[in-house]
Amino acid sequence: MRSRSYDPDLTPPWKRPATPAPEVAAERDLVVEEVSTGFCGAVIRCEKTAEGPTVTLEDRFGKHRVFPMAPRGFLLEGRVVTLVRPSAAPAGGPRLTASGSLAVPGARARVARAGRIYVEGRHDAELVERVWGDDLRIEGVVVEYLEGVDDLPAIVASFAPGPDARLGVLVDHLVPGSKESRIAAEVTGEHVLVAGHPYIDVWEAVKPSSVGIPAWPAVPRGQDWKTGVCRALGWPENTGAAWQRILGAVHSYRDLQPELLGRVEELIDFVTAPAA
């Protein structure tokens, strides 16, 4: 048997003389350890700030920490490295969309289909655009928002869905016994699909770890839910600014809960399916 070879210098790697360390691109999901704190986690994102580039790491408990990308600032498999921002993908190389599907180089937006996807509000529409925008343009699917579901039966009747004009609807808080579930049952048909997630609002469909919070707080009944969330988290009670903070933390499908991912994919498939 061959004995394992060890470095004879027992000084911790980050305390050794500041010789140049290899540069490693901080690609998403790369697992590193920050040398001064010992925080170990996977790379979530890199950002350019006034103080210099930073990297956000997520540990196995979902906790996020932001660190400056300082020279010799991280350990990779026990070796000191300098993290650098990833370079752009080579022109013409394969690229994934934010939804995880393969991008089509040079593709133009398709002429809009007669079919549509409706969502409850502006925040829902902006989140769907953030993650599925590329896919929807290639498929020619337009997303519109309703400002609530109370008027959905009249909207469906006015839309007049058919084999070549299917209608998909994404609904918040679609759970048994809810108002939303009763309305969904009223309008669902051969050419109408209502799908929904269990969350009170689409904010909750963003993973707390991506936003940098431990969990979405419980808000007592009778309070405005979004205002209550801001209050519980110690954020300014400005729901528009809070939403921009949440939306800014969403970079791909990895930042969303599976209960939302599956429903949006289901609606896209329904609306784009060829007529029988």
mmCIF file of C-alpha atoms in Angstrom:
data_model
loop_
_atom_site.group_PDB
_atom_site.id
_atom_site.type_symbol
_atom_site.label_atom_id
_atom_site.label_comp_id
_atom_site.label_asym_id
_atom_site.label_seq_id
_atom_site.Cartn_x
_atom_site.Cartn_y
_atom_site.Cartn_z
ATOM 1 C CA MET A 1 0.000 0.000 0.000
ATOM 2 C CA ARG A 2 1.118 3.524 -0.740
ATOM 3 C CA SER A 3 0.923 5.979 2.121
ATOM 4 C CA ARG A 4 -1.017 9.176 1.596
ATOM 5 C CA SER A 5 1.211 12.188 0.982
ATOM 6 C CA TYR A 6 0.780 15.130 3.364
ATOM 7 C CA ASP A 7 2.027 18.678 3.126
ATOM 8 C CA PRO A 8 4.893 18.935 5.652
ATOM 9 C CA ASP A 9 3.906 22.546 6.429
ATOM 10 C CA LEU A 10 1.263 22.286 9.151
ATOM 11 C CA THR A 11 0.509 26.028 9.148
ATOM 12 C CA PRO A 12 -3.143 26.621 8.167
ATOM 13 C CA PRO A 13 -3.229 27.473 4.453
ATOM 14 C CA TRP A 14 -4.755 30.927 4.974
ATOM 15 C CA LYS A 15 -1.948 31.911 7.405
ATOM 16 C CA ARG A 16 0.889 31.072 5.065
ATOM 17 C CA PRO A 17 2.819 33.807 3.220
ATOM 18 C CA ALA A 18 0.665 35.639 0.696
ATOM 19 C CA THR A 19 1.803 33.809 -2.392
ATOM 20 C CA PRO A 20 -0.504 34.133 -5.383
ATOM 21 C CA ALA A 21 -3.471 31.788 -5.121
ATOM 22 C CA PRO A 22 -5.161 30.194 -8.121
ATOM 23 C CA GLU A 23 -8.199 32.071 -9.398
ATOM 24 C CA VAL A 24 -11.436 30.109 -9.544
ATOM 25 C CA ALA A 25 -14.630 31.291 -11.210
ATOM 26 C CA ALA A 26 -17.439 31.580 -8.670
ATOM 27 C CA GLU A 27 -19.883 29.493 -10.666
ATOM 28 C CA ARG A 28 -23.286 28.825 -9.138
ATOM 29 C CA ASP A 29 -23.347 25.790 -6.786
ATOM 30 C CA LEU A 30 -19.550 25.786 -6.299
ATOM 31 C CA VAL A 31 -18.950 24.880 -2.622
ATOM 32 C CA VAL A 32 -16.263 26.906 -0.838
ATOM 33 C CA GLU A 33 -15.302 27.954 2.695
ATOM 34 C CA GLU A 34 -14.631 31.560 3.677
ATOM 35 C CA VAL A 35 -11.257 31.586 5.420
ATOM 36 C CA SER A 36 -11.856 34.099 8.232
ATOM 37 C CA THR A 37 -15.241 32.821 9.429
ATOM 38 C CA GLY A 38 -15.218 29.166 8.382
ATOM 39 C CA PHE A 39 -18.639 29.644 6.767
ATOM 40 C CA CYS A 40 -19.055 26.904 4.155
ATOM 41 C CA GLY A 41 -21.659 27.066 1.437
ATOM 42 C CA ALA A 42 -22.583 26.926 -2.207
ATOM 43 C CA VAL A 43 -22.288 29.965 -4.442
ATOM 44 C CA ILE A 44 -25.696 31.526 -5.056
ATOM 45 C CA ARG A 45 -24.709 34.678 -6.916
ATOM 46 C CA CYS A 46 -21.999 37.247 -7.519
ATOM 47 C CA GLU A 47 -22.666 40.974 -7.477
ATOM 48 C CA LYS A 48 -20.768 44.134 -8.304
ATOM 49 C CA THR A 49 -20.927 46.689 -5.477
ATOM 50 C CA ALA A 50 -19.355 50.058 -4.730
ATOM 51 C CA GLU A 51 -16.940 48.306 -2.366
ATOM 52 C CA GLY A 52 -16.001 45.688 -4.949
ATOM 53 C CA PRO A 53 -17.364 42.312 -6.075
ATOM 54 C CA THR A 54 -19.151 40.103 -3.556
ATOM 55 C CA VAL A 55 -20.287 36.500 -3.484
ATOM 56 C CA THR A 56 -23.325 35.105 -1.678
ATOM 57 C CA LEU A 57 -22.991 31.628 -0.157
ATOM 58 C CA GLU A 58 -25.792 29.349 1.076
ATOM 59 C CA ASP A 59 -25.022 26.732 3.711
ATOM 60 C CA ARG A 60 -26.777 23.381 4.119
ATOM 61 C CA PHE A 61 -29.367 24.956 6.426
ATOM 62 C CA GLY A 62 -30.362 27.547 3.809
ATOM 63 C CA LYS A 63 -28.609 30.434 5.565
ATOM 64 C CA HIS A 64 -27.097 33.112 3.299
ATOM 65 C CA ARG A 65 -23.921 35.127 3.905
ATOM 66 C CA VAL A 66 -22.368 37.753 1.643
ATOM 67 C CA PHE A 67 -18.562 38.028 1.459
ATOM 68 C CA PRO A 68 -16.147 40.252 -0.464
ATOM 69 C CA MET A 69 -14.268 38.378 -3.173
ATOM 70 C CA ALA A 70 -10.906 39.183 -1.597
ATOM 71 C CA PRO A 71 -7.636 37.629 -2.801
ATOM 72 C CA ARG A 72 -6.920 34.321 -1.016
ATOM 73 C CA GLY A 73 -10.288 34.662 0.665
ATOM 74 C CA PHE A 74 -11.692 31.129 0.271
ATOM 75 C CA LEU A 75 -10.844 27.464 0.577
ATOM 76 C CA LEU A 76 -11.759 25.034 -2.173
ATOM 77 C CA GLU A 77 -11.239 21.414 -1.166
ATOM 78 C CA GLY A 78 -8.773 22.633 1.423
ATOM 79 C CA ARG A 79 -6.742 24.828 -0.937
ATOM 80 C CA VAL A 80 -6.629 28.601 -0.714
ATOM 81 C CA VAL A 81 -8.123 30.208 -3.815
ATOM 82 C CA THR A 82 -9.159 33.627 -5.050
ATOM 83 C CA LEU A 83 -12.740 33.698 -6.277
ATOM 84 C CA VAL A 84 -13.421 35.763 -9.390
ATOM 85 C CA ARG A 85 -16.634 36.587 -11.183
ATOM 86 C CA PRO A 86 -17.537 34.011 -13.857
ATOM 87 C CA SER A 87 -16.848 35.082 -17.402
ATOM 88 C CA ALA A 88 -19.694 35.346 -19.873
ATOM 89 C CA ALA A 89 -20.520 32.193 -21.785
ATOM 90 C CA PRO A 90 -18.809 31.979 -25.185
ATOM 91 C CA ALA A 91 -20.827 33.451 -28.042
ATOM 92 C CA GLY A 92 -22.864 30.768 -29.731
ATOM 93 C CA GLY A 93 -22.379 28.322 -26.845
ATOM 94 C CA PRO A 94 -25.259 26.524 -25.149
ATOM 95 C CA ARG A 95 -27.220 28.641 -22.690
ATOM 96 C CA LEU A 96 -30.057 27.888 -20.355
ATOM 97 C CA THR A 97 -32.980 30.200 -19.803
ATOM 98 C CA ALA A 98 -33.941 31.230 -16.286
ATOM 99 C CA SER A 99 -36.534 28.428 -16.324
ATOM 100 C CA GLY A 100 -33.814 25.845 -16.968
ATOM 101 C CA SER A 101 -34.730 25.096 -20.576
ATOM 102 C CA LEU A 102 -32.211 25.207 -23.418
ATOM 103 C CA ALA A 103 -32.090 28.657 -25.021
ATOM 104 C CA VAL A 104 -32.515 28.910 -28.778
ATOM 105 C CA PRO A 105 -29.747 31.190 -30.143
ATOM 106 C CA GLY A 106 -31.034 33.983 -32.354
ATOM 107 C CA ALA A 107 -34.667 33.007 -31.884
ATOM 108 C CA ARG A 108 -37.251 35.734 -32.432
ATOM 109 C CA ALA A 109 -40.436 36.122 -30.492
ATOM 110 C CA ARG A 110 -43.289 34.214 -32.071
ATOM 111 C CA VAL A 111 -46.448 36.026 -33.094
ATOM 112 C CA ALA A 112 -48.778 35.919 -30.115
ATOM 113 C CA ARG A 113 -51.123 32.974 -29.893
ATOM 114 C CA ALA A 114 -54.833 33.385 -29.385
ATOM 115 C CA GLY A 115 -54.433 31.454 -26.139
ATOM 116 C CA ARG A 116 -53.430 33.303 -22.979
ATOM 117 C CA ILE A 117 -52.240 32.772 -19.440
ATOM 118 C CA TYR A 118 -53.902 34.932 -16.797
ATOM 119 C CA VAL A 119 -52.390 35.514 -13.363
ATOM 120 C CA GLU A 120 -53.911 37.255 -10.377
ATOM 121 C CA GLY A 121 -51.845 40.414 -10.175
ATOM 122 C CA ARG A 122 -48.887 42.456 -11.355
ATOM 123 C CA HIS A 123 -46.429 40.785 -8.991
ATOM 124 C CA ASP A 124 -47.404 37.359 -10.313
ATOM 125 C CA ALA A 125 -46.935 38.581 -13.891
ATOM 126 C CA GLU A 126 -43.518 40.071 -13.135
ATOM 127 C CA LEU A 127 -42.329 36.875 -11.462
ATOM 128 C CA VAL A 128 -43.496 34.705 -14.367
ATOM 129 C CA GLU A 129 -41.749 37.062 -16.800
ATOM 130 C CA ARG A 130 -38.539 36.972 -14.741
ATOM 131 C CA VAL A 131 -38.271 33.170 -14.919
ATOM 132 C CA TRP A 132 -40.229 32.097 -18.006
ATOM 133 C CA GLY A 133 -40.048 35.217 -20.191
ATOM 134 C CA ASP A 134 -37.694 33.745 -22.819
ATOM 135 C CA ASP A 135 -39.780 30.580 -23.125
ATOM 136 C CA LEU A 136 -43.055 32.474 -23.382
ATOM 137 C CA ARG A 137 -41.793 34.720 -26.179
ATOM 138 C CA ILE A 138 -40.579 31.765 -28.220
ATOM 139 C CA GLU A 139 -43.944 30.044 -27.730
ATOM 140 C CA GLY A 140 -45.916 33.222 -28.416
ATOM 141 C CA VAL A 141 -47.764 33.107 -25.097
ATOM 142 C CA VAL A 142 -48.965 36.387 -23.604
ATOM 143 C CA VAL A 143 -49.411 36.716 -19.829
ATOM 144 C CA GLU A 144 -52.031 39.127 -18.502
ATOM 145 C CA TYR A 145 -53.117 39.862 -14.942
ATOM 146 C CA LEU A 146 -56.584 40.032 -13.471
ATOM 147 C CA GLU A 147 -56.279 42.071 -10.247
ATOM 148 C CA GLY A 148 -57.923 39.202 -8.368
ATOM 149 C CA VAL A 149 -60.114 36.240 -9.291
ATOM 150 C CA ASP A 150 -63.597 37.504 -8.377
ATOM 151 C CA ASP A 151 -64.349 38.511 -11.974
ATOM 152 C CA LEU A 152 -62.790 35.396 -13.510
ATOM 153 C CA PRO A 153 -66.098 33.785 -14.653
ATOM 154 C CA ALA A 154 -67.051 36.909 -16.632
ATOM 155 C CA ILE A 155 -63.536 37.197 -18.078
ATOM 156 C CA VAL A 156 -63.555 33.558 -19.205
ATOM 157 C CA ALA A 157 -66.969 33.993 -20.814
ATOM 158 C CA SER A 158 -65.751 37.109 -22.656
ATOM 159 C CA PHE A 159 -62.559 35.360 -23.774
ATOM 160 C CA ALA A 160 -64.572 32.494 -25.321
ATOM 161 C CA PRO A 161 -61.855 29.809 -25.113
ATOM 162 C CA GLY A 162 -61.729 27.093 -27.749
ATOM 163 C CA PRO A 163 -59.419 24.472 -29.288
ATOM 164 C CA ASP A 164 -57.189 27.142 -30.870
ATOM 165 C CA ALA A 165 -57.525 29.623 -28.005
ATOM 166 C CA ARG A 166 -56.943 27.864 -24.735
ATOM 167 C CA LEU A 167 -56.912 29.754 -21.491
ATOM 168 C CA GLY A 168 -54.668 28.992 -18.518
ATOM 169 C CA VAL A 169 -55.127 30.710 -15.166
ATOM 170 C CA LEU A 170 -52.636 30.808 -12.287
ATOM 171 C CA VAL A 171 -54.327 31.354 -8.923
ATOM 172 C CA ASP A 172 -52.903 32.101 -5.475
ATOM 173 C CA HIS A 173 -54.062 30.125 -2.426
ATOM 174 C CA LEU A 174 -55.777 27.381 -4.425
ATOM 175 C CA VAL A 175 -56.601 25.046 -1.534
ATOM 176 C CA PRO A 176 -59.749 22.980 -0.831
ATOM 177 C CA GLY A 177 -62.639 25.028 0.479
ATOM 178 C CA SER A 178 -61.210 28.415 -0.452
ATOM 179 C CA LYS A 179 -62.996 31.046 -2.493
ATOM 180 C CA GLU A 180 -60.406 30.515 -5.201
ATOM 181 C CA SER A 181 -61.148 26.789 -5.401
ATOM 182 C CA ARG A 182 -64.885 27.436 -5.837
ATOM 183 C CA ILE A 183 -64.279 29.928 -8.658
ATOM 184 C CA ALA A 184 -61.786 27.560 -10.299
ATOM 185 C CA ALA A 185 -64.336 24.745 -10.309
ATOM 186 C CA GLU A 186 -66.895 27.065 -11.916
ATOM 187 C CA VAL A 187 -64.731 27.996 -14.916
ATOM 188 C CA THR A 188 -62.581 24.897 -15.505
ATOM 189 C CA GLY A 189 -63.413 23.102 -18.736
ATOM 190 C CA GLU A 190 -61.990 21.399 -21.794
ATOM 191 C CA HIS A 191 -60.272 24.570 -22.977
ATOM 192 C CA VAL A 192 -59.731 26.256 -19.589
ATOM 193 C CA LEU A 193 -57.201 25.095 -17.015
ATOM 194 C CA VAL A 194 -56.978 26.722 -13.591
ATOM 195 C CA ALA A 195 -53.844 25.792 -11.667
ATOM 196 C CA GLY A 196 -52.623 27.264 -8.432
ATOM 197 C CA HIS A 197 -50.176 27.141 -5.581
ATOM 198 C CA PRO A 198 -51.056 26.929 -1.869
ATOM 199 C CA TYR A 199 -49.429 30.208 -0.815
ATOM 200 C CA ILE A 200 -51.430 33.227 0.342
ATOM 201 C CA ASP A 201 -49.502 35.414 -2.091
ATOM 202 C CA VAL A 202 -46.918 34.805 -4.791
ATOM 203 C CA TRP A 203 -44.285 36.398 -2.506
ATOM 204 C CA GLU A 204 -44.301 33.140 -0.531
ATOM 205 C CA ALA A 205 -43.493 31.154 -3.674
ATOM 206 C CA VAL A 206 -39.991 32.665 -3.594
ATOM 207 C CA LYS A 207 -37.688 30.575 -1.402
ATOM 208 C CA PRO A 208 -36.913 32.373 1.873
ATOM 209 C CA SER A 209 -33.237 31.430 1.501
ATOM 210 C CA SER A 210 -33.064 33.325 -1.786
ATOM 211 C CA VAL A 211 -34.446 36.451 -0.125
ATOM 212 C CA GLY A 212 -32.075 36.033 2.818
ATOM 213 C CA ILE A 213 -34.720 35.370 5.484
ATOM 214 C CA PRO A 214 -35.209 32.237 7.617
ATOM 215 C CA ALA A 215 -38.891 31.842 6.694
ATOM 216 C CA TRP A 216 -41.944 33.772 5.571
ATOM 217 C CA PRO A 217 -43.622 35.028 8.746
ATOM 218 C CA ALA A 218 -47.136 34.093 9.812
ATOM 219 C CA VAL A 219 -49.428 37.112 9.639
ATOM 220 C CA PRO A 220 -52.526 37.173 11.894
ATOM 221 C CA ARG A 221 -55.885 37.228 10.185
ATOM 222 C CA GLY A 222 -57.362 40.669 9.733
ATOM 223 C CA GLN A 223 -54.030 42.252 8.800
ATOM 224 C CA ASP A 224 -52.983 43.089 5.285
ATOM 225 C CA TRP A 225 -50.671 40.155 4.560
ATOM 226 C CA LYS A 226 -47.941 42.037 2.672
ATOM 227 C CA THR A 227 -47.823 44.870 5.185
ATOM 228 C CA GLY A 228 -47.706 42.306 7.979
ATOM 229 C CA VAL A 229 -44.775 40.548 6.327
ATOM 230 C CA CYS A 230 -42.843 43.811 6.067
ATOM 231 C CA ARG A 231 -43.581 44.605 9.703
ATOM 232 C CA ALA A 232 -42.557 41.145 10.933
ATOM 233 C CA LEU A 233 -39.304 41.205 8.970
ATOM 234 C CA GLY A 234 -38.420 44.729 10.070
ATOM 235 C CA TRP A 235 -38.636 46.073 6.532
ATOM 236 C CA PRO A 236 -40.085 49.509 5.751
ATOM 237 C CA GLU A 237 -43.847 49.134 5.327
ATOM 238 C CA ASN A 238 -43.633 49.873 1.619
ATOM 239 C CA THR A 239 -44.938 46.825 -0.200
ATOM 240 C CA GLY A 240 -43.797 48.079 -3.602
ATOM 241 C CA ALA A 241 -40.204 48.425 -2.412
ATOM 242 C CA ALA A 242 -40.444 45.082 -0.612
ATOM 243 C CA TRP A 243 -41.563 43.383 -3.798
ATOM 244 C CA GLN A 244 -38.655 44.860 -5.757
ATOM 245 C CA ARG A 245 -36.339 43.462 -3.098
ATOM 246 C CA ILE A 246 -37.923 40.020 -3.425
ATOM 247 C CA LEU A 247 -38.030 40.054 -7.217
ATOM 248 C CA GLY A 248 -34.395 41.160 -7.337
ATOM 249 C CA ALA A 249 -33.454 37.988 -5.452
ATOM 250 C CA VAL A 250 -34.962 35.771 -8.155
ATOM 251 C CA HIS A 251 -32.457 34.777 -10.825
ATOM 252 C CA SER A 252 -33.775 31.418 -12.014
ATOM 253 C CA TYR A 253 -36.197 28.608 -11.262
ATOM 254 C CA ARG A 254 -33.897 27.552 -8.404
ATOM 255 C CA ASP A 255 -35.162 30.521 -6.400
ATOM 256 C CA LEU A 256 -38.805 29.389 -6.549
ATOM 257 C CA GLN A 257 -40.771 26.759 -4.673
ATOM 258 C CA PRO A 258 -41.671 23.613 -6.657
ATOM 259 C CA GLU A 259 -45.384 24.190 -5.987
ATOM 260 C CA LEU A 260 -45.220 27.229 -8.269
ATOM 261 C CA LEU A 261 -42.760 25.800 -10.811
ATOM 262 C CA GLY A 262 -44.921 22.804 -11.639
ATOM 263 C CA ARG A 263 -48.094 24.818 -12.049
ATOM 264 C CA VAL A 264 -46.605 27.393 -14.428
ATOM 265 C CA GLU A 265 -45.012 24.665 -16.573
ATOM 266 C CA GLU A 266 -48.372 22.874 -16.628
ATOM 267 C CA LEU A 267 -50.154 26.019 -17.835
ATOM 268 C CA ILE A 268 -47.585 26.678 -20.581
ATOM 269 C CA ASP A 269 -47.922 23.095 -21.831
ATOM 270 C CA PHE A 270 -51.720 23.380 -21.789
ATOM 271 C CA VAL A 271 -51.874 26.647 -23.704
ATOM 272 C CA THR A 272 -49.316 25.568 -26.341
ATOM 273 C CA ALA A 273 -50.633 22.038 -26.939
ATOM 274 C CA PRO A 274 -51.731 21.529 -30.568
ATOM 275 C CA ALA A 275 -55.453 21.446 -31.164
ATOM 276 C CA ALA A 276 -56.840 17.901 -31.290
#
